[in-house]
PDB file of C-alpha atoms in Angstrom:
ATOM      1  CA  MET K   5      79.800 120.985 157.176  1.00 41.00           C
ATOM      2  CA  GLN K   6      79.352 120.570 153.398  1.00 61.00           C
ATOM      3  CA  ASP K   7      81.341 123.088 151.076  1.00 86.00           C
ATOM      4  CA  PHE K   8      79.319 126.159 149.709  1.00 85.00           C
ATOM      5  CA  HIS K   9      79.473 124.642 145.779  1.00 87.00           C
ATOM      6  CA  SER K  10      77.616 121.670 147.141  1.00 91.00           C
ATOM      7  CA  ILE K  11      74.955 123.424 149.164  1.00 92.00           C
ATOM      8  CA  LEU K  12      74.286 125.631 146.106  1.00 94.00           C
ATOM      9  CA  LYS K  13      74.354 122.557 143.523  1.00 92.00           C
ATOM     10  CA  LYS K  14      71.897 120.810 145.771  1.00 94.00           C
ATOM     11  CA  ASN K  15      69.592 123.806 145.775  1.00 95.00           C
ATOM     12  CA  HIS K  16      69.547 123.869 141.739  1.00 96.00           C
ATOM     13  CA  TYR K  17      72.172 126.791 141.419  1.00 97.00           C
ATOM     14  CA  LYS K  18      74.478 126.538 138.116  1.00 97.00           C
ATOM     15  CA  LYS K  19      78.135 127.587 138.484  1.00 97.00           C
ATOM     16  CA  ILE K  20      79.360 130.092 135.835  1.00 98.00           C
ATOM     17  CA  LYS K  21      83.148 130.816 135.998  1.00 98.00           C
ATOM     18  CA  PHE K  22      84.167 134.712 135.541  1.00 98.00           C
ATOM     19  CA  LYS K  23      87.345 136.493 134.960  1.00 97.00           C
ATOM     20  CA  ILE K  24      88.770 139.613 136.303  1.00 95.00           C
ATOM     21  CA  SER K  25      89.943 141.842 133.858  1.00 92.00           C
ATOM     22  CA  LYS K  26      92.699 144.313 134.041  1.00 87.00           C
ATOM     23  CA  THR K  27      90.303 147.156 134.858  1.00 89.00           C
ATOM     24  CA  HIS K  28      88.698 145.010 137.596  1.00 92.00           C
ATOM     25  CA  HIS K  29      85.570 144.255 135.716  1.00 94.00           C
ATOM     26  CA  LEU K  30      83.951 140.686 136.100  1.00 97.00           C
ATOM     27  CA  LEU K  31      83.838 139.191 132.579  1.00 97.00           C
ATOM     28  CA  VAL K  32      81.539 136.372 131.735  1.00 98.00           C
ATOM     29  CA  LYS K  33      80.727 134.469 128.414  1.00 98.00           C
ATOM     30  CA  ALA K  34      77.131 134.421 127.510  1.00 98.00           C
ATOM     31  CA  THR K  35      75.372 133.246 124.573  1.00 98.00           C
ATOM     32  CA  ILE K  36      72.475 135.225 123.218  1.00 98.00           C
ATOM     33  CA  ASN K  37      70.374 133.577 120.558  1.00 97.00           C
ATOM     34  CA  SER K  38      72.764 130.579 120.303  1.00 97.00           C
ATOM     35  CA  ILE K  39      75.778 133.246 119.560  1.00 98.00           C
ATOM     36  CA  SER K  40      78.322 133.496 122.034  1.00 98.00           C
ATOM     37  CA  GLY K  41      79.893 137.092 123.357  1.00 98.00           C
ATOM     38  CA  ASN K  42      82.221 138.524 125.962  1.00 97.00           C
ATOM     39  CA  PHE K  43      80.158 140.560 128.585  1.00 98.00           C
ATOM     40  CA  ILE K  44      80.715 142.710 131.837  1.00 97.00           C
ATOM     41  CA  LEU K  45      78.887 141.169 134.790  1.00 98.00           C
ATOM     42  CA  ASP K  46      77.617 144.765 136.334  1.00 96.00           C
ATOM     43  CA  THR K  47      75.683 144.484 139.530  1.00 95.00           C
ATOM     44  CA  GLY K  48      74.955 148.027 139.361  1.00 92.00           C
ATOM     45  CA  ALA K  49      73.260 148.037 135.748  1.00 92.00           C
ATOM     46  CA  SER K  50      69.647 147.841 135.973  1.00 91.00           C
ATOM     47  CA  ASN K  51      69.366 146.084 132.664  1.00 93.00           C
ATOM     48  CA  SER K  52      71.307 143.604 130.571  1.00 96.00           C
ATOM     49  CA  CYS K  53      72.367 145.158 127.139  1.00 94.00           C
ATOM     50  CA  VAL K  54      74.541 145.151 124.012  1.00 96.00           C
ATOM     51  CA  GLY K  55      75.670 147.747 121.739  1.00 95.00           C
ATOM     52  CA  PHE K  56      74.215 148.861 118.504  1.00 94.00           C
ATOM     53  CA  GLU K  57      76.831 147.010 116.550  1.00 94.00           C
ATOM     54  CA  SER K  58      75.899 143.671 118.019  1.00 96.00           C
ATOM     55  CA  ILE K  59      72.324 143.692 116.773  1.00 96.00           C
ATOM     56  CA  GLU K  60      73.273 141.560 113.736  1.00 96.00           C
ATOM     57  CA  LEU K  61      75.675 139.244 115.498  1.00 97.00           C
ATOM     58  CA  PHE K  62      73.172 138.229 118.160  1.00 97.00           C
ATOM     59  CA  HIS K  63      70.288 138.140 115.374  1.00 96.00           C
ATOM     60  CA  LEU K  64      68.104 140.814 117.399  1.00 96.00           C
ATOM     61  CA  LYS K  65      64.868 142.500 116.236  1.00 93.00           C
ATOM     62  CA  ALA K  66      65.520 145.936 117.569  1.00 86.00           C
ATOM     63  CA  GLY K  67      62.692 148.050 118.077  1.00 78.00           C
ATOM     64  CA  HIS K  68      61.695 151.555 119.317  1.00 70.00           C
ATOM     65  CA  SER K  69      62.182 152.438 123.130  1.00 68.00           C
ATOM     66  CA  LYS K  70      61.303 155.335 125.063  1.00 63.00           C
ATOM     67  CA  THR K  71      63.722 154.738 127.646  1.00 64.00           C
ATOM     68  CA  ARG K  72      67.185 156.795 127.785  1.00 54.00           C
ATOM     69  CA  ALA K  73      70.315 155.040 129.257  1.00 52.00           C
ATOM     70  CA  ALA K  74      72.910 156.365 131.722  1.00 51.00           C
ATOM     71  CA  GLY K  75      75.953 155.154 133.093  1.00 54.00           C
ATOM     72  CA  ALA K  76      79.867 155.165 132.977  1.00 52.00           C
ATOM     73  CA  GLY K  77      79.776 159.171 132.568  1.00 52.00           C
ATOM     74  CA  ALA K  78      77.219 159.422 130.028  1.00 54.00           C
ATOM     75  CA  ILE K  79      73.443 160.414 130.278  1.00 57.00           C
ATOM     76  CA  GLY K  80      70.423 160.526 127.927  1.00 59.00           C
ATOM     77  CA  MET K  81      71.654 158.023 125.567  1.00 68.00           C
ATOM     78  CA  TYR K  82      69.402 156.630 122.596  1.00 79.00           C
ATOM     79  CA  THR K  83      68.165 153.407 123.432  1.00 85.00           C
ATOM     80  CA  GLN K  84      66.386 150.574 121.519  1.00 91.00           C
ATOM     81  CA  VAL K  85      65.028 147.248 122.853  1.00 92.00           C
ATOM     82  CA  ALA K  86      65.010 143.680 121.646  1.00 96.00           C
ATOM     83  CA  LYS K  87      62.574 141.532 122.980  1.00 95.00           C
ATOM     84  CA  ASN K  88      62.187 137.843 123.237  1.00 95.00           C
ATOM     85  CA  ASN K  89      65.451 136.477 123.056  1.00 96.00           C
ATOM     86  CA  THR K  90      67.365 133.505 124.646  1.00 97.00           C
ATOM     87  CA  LEU K  91      70.249 134.026 127.078  1.00 98.00           C
ATOM     88  CA  SER K  92      72.495 131.277 128.446  1.00 98.00           C
ATOM     89  CA  LEU K  93      75.423 131.909 130.925  1.00 98.00           C
ATOM     90  CA  GLY K  94      76.935 128.361 131.261  1.00 96.00           C
ATOM     91  CA  ARG K  95      74.198 125.722 131.676  1.00 96.00           C
ATOM     92  CA  TRP K  96      71.909 128.653 133.042  1.00 98.00           C
ATOM     93  CA  LYS K  97      69.385 129.672 130.707  1.00 97.00           C
ATOM     94  CA  THR K  98      66.505 131.941 130.254  1.00 96.00           C
ATOM     95  CA  ALA K  99      63.741 132.659 127.326  1.00 93.00           C
ATOM     96  CA  GLU K 100      62.061 135.624 126.417  1.00 89.00           C
ATOM     97  CA  PHE K 101      64.791 137.630 127.525  1.00 92.00           C
ATOM     98  CA  HIS K 102      64.475 141.493 126.807  1.00 93.00           C
ATOM     99  CA  LEU K 103      67.721 143.540 126.082  1.00 94.00           C
ATOM    100  CA  VAL K 104      68.339 147.226 125.918  1.00 93.00           C
ATOM    101  CA  ILE K 105      70.523 148.315 122.972  1.00 94.00           C
ATOM    102  CA  PHE K 106      72.579 151.358 123.382  1.00 90.00           C
ATOM    103  CA  ASP K 107      75.812 152.893 122.109  1.00 90.00           C
ATOM    104  CA  MET K 108      78.589 150.985 124.054  1.00 89.00           C
ATOM    105  CA  LYS K 109      81.653 152.838 122.270  1.00 89.00           C
ATOM    106  CA  HIS K 110      82.451 154.885 125.326  1.00 84.00           C
ATOM    107  CA  VAL K 111      82.475 151.532 127.337  1.00 87.00           C
ATOM    108  CA  ASN K 112      84.618 149.746 124.716  1.00 92.00           C
ATOM    109  CA  GLU K 113      87.019 152.866 124.487  1.00 91.00           C
ATOM    110  CA  ALA K 114      87.631 153.092 128.053  1.00 88.00           C
ATOM    111  CA  LEU K 115      88.421 149.384 128.041  1.00 91.00           C
ATOM    112  CA  LEU K 116      90.843 149.698 125.247  1.00 91.00           C
ATOM    113  CA  GLN K 117      92.789 152.437 126.963  1.00 92.00           C
ATOM    114  CA  TYR K 118      93.637 149.864 129.763  1.00 90.00           C
ATOM    115  CA  LYS K 119      94.441 147.239 127.018  1.00 89.00           C
ATOM    116  CA  ALA K 120      91.789 145.235 128.123  1.00 89.00           C
ATOM    117  CA  LYS K 121      89.444 143.608 125.377  1.00 91.00           C
ATOM    118  CA  PRO K 122      86.353 145.025 124.229  1.00 94.00           C
ATOM    119  CA  VAL K 123      82.741 143.489 125.263  1.00 97.00           C
ATOM    120  CA  GLN K 124      79.678 142.825 123.528  1.00 97.00           C
ATOM    121  CA  GLY K 125      77.536 143.867 126.355  1.00 97.00           C
ATOM    122  CA  ILE K 126      76.526 144.007 129.950  1.00 96.00           C
ATOM    123  CA  ILE K 127      75.023 141.298 132.438  1.00 98.00           C
ATOM    124  CA  GLY K 128      72.778 143.521 134.564  1.00 96.00           C
ATOM    125  CA  ALA K 129      70.738 143.335 137.667  1.00 96.00           C
ATOM    126  CA  ASP K 130      67.453 141.967 135.632  1.00 96.00           C
ATOM    127  CA  ILE K 131      69.345 138.583 135.142  1.00 97.00           C
ATOM    128  CA  LEU K 132      71.015 138.670 138.617  1.00 98.00           C
ATOM    129  CA  LEU K 133      67.504 138.924 140.185  1.00 97.00           C
ATOM    130  CA  GLU K 134      65.878 136.589 137.893  1.00 97.00           C
ATOM    131  CA  GLY K 135      68.643 133.807 138.778  1.00 97.00           C
ATOM    132  CA  LYS K 136      68.873 134.761 142.533  1.00 98.00           C
ATOM    133  CA  ALA K 137      72.521 135.454 141.754  1.00 98.00           C
ATOM    134  CA  ILE K 138      75.418 134.634 144.358  1.00 97.00           C
ATOM    135  CA  ILE K 139      78.652 136.010 143.430  1.00 97.00           C
ATOM    136  CA  ASP K 140      81.838 134.054 144.995  1.00 95.00           C
ATOM    137  CA  TYR K 141      84.473 136.756 144.235  1.00 94.00           C
ATOM    138  CA  ALA K 142      87.239 134.607 145.994  1.00 92.00           C
ATOM    139  CA  ASN K 143      86.680 131.705 143.650  1.00 93.00           C
ATOM    140  CA  GLN K 144      85.625 133.806 140.680  1.00 97.00           C
ATOM    141  CA  CYS K 145      82.174 132.069 140.305  1.00 96.00           C
ATOM    142  CA  LEU K 146      78.598 133.377 139.748  1.00 98.00           C
ATOM    143  CA  TYR K 147      75.765 131.263 140.772  1.00 98.00           C
ATOM    144  CA  LEU K 148      72.421 131.151 139.161  1.00 98.00           C
ATOM    145  CA  LYS K 149      69.266 129.354 140.117  1.00 96.00           C
TER     146      LYS K 149
END
């Protein structure tokens, strides 16, 4: 039988390596609007997002949002939205990608308490669903179609 990677490659999946942090978060490099950053891969996050401090870094055009964010112990957080961005994870790419922008200080403060590096954002279920994601924990690989 063919190995798992070969089957996925034949079915046009792209392989993206991730690392596991000291806090057991899955960490992946992503590029938004041609700028690279560090992100948590979070299957429980409904949307991909970045912190307010990353608006300039990723050249985002932040706009008003009625949505309130919740997660990691915080609820009702003010958000903005940035529409029509490009996102790349390894060789996988999507255009016209929308990002939620919110205060990620609590996320990065928690990471720093464990001497883990801060992140610019979170890759959420929106991307995982679009890319028909398969996560291979044993080999620390994410596959997106």
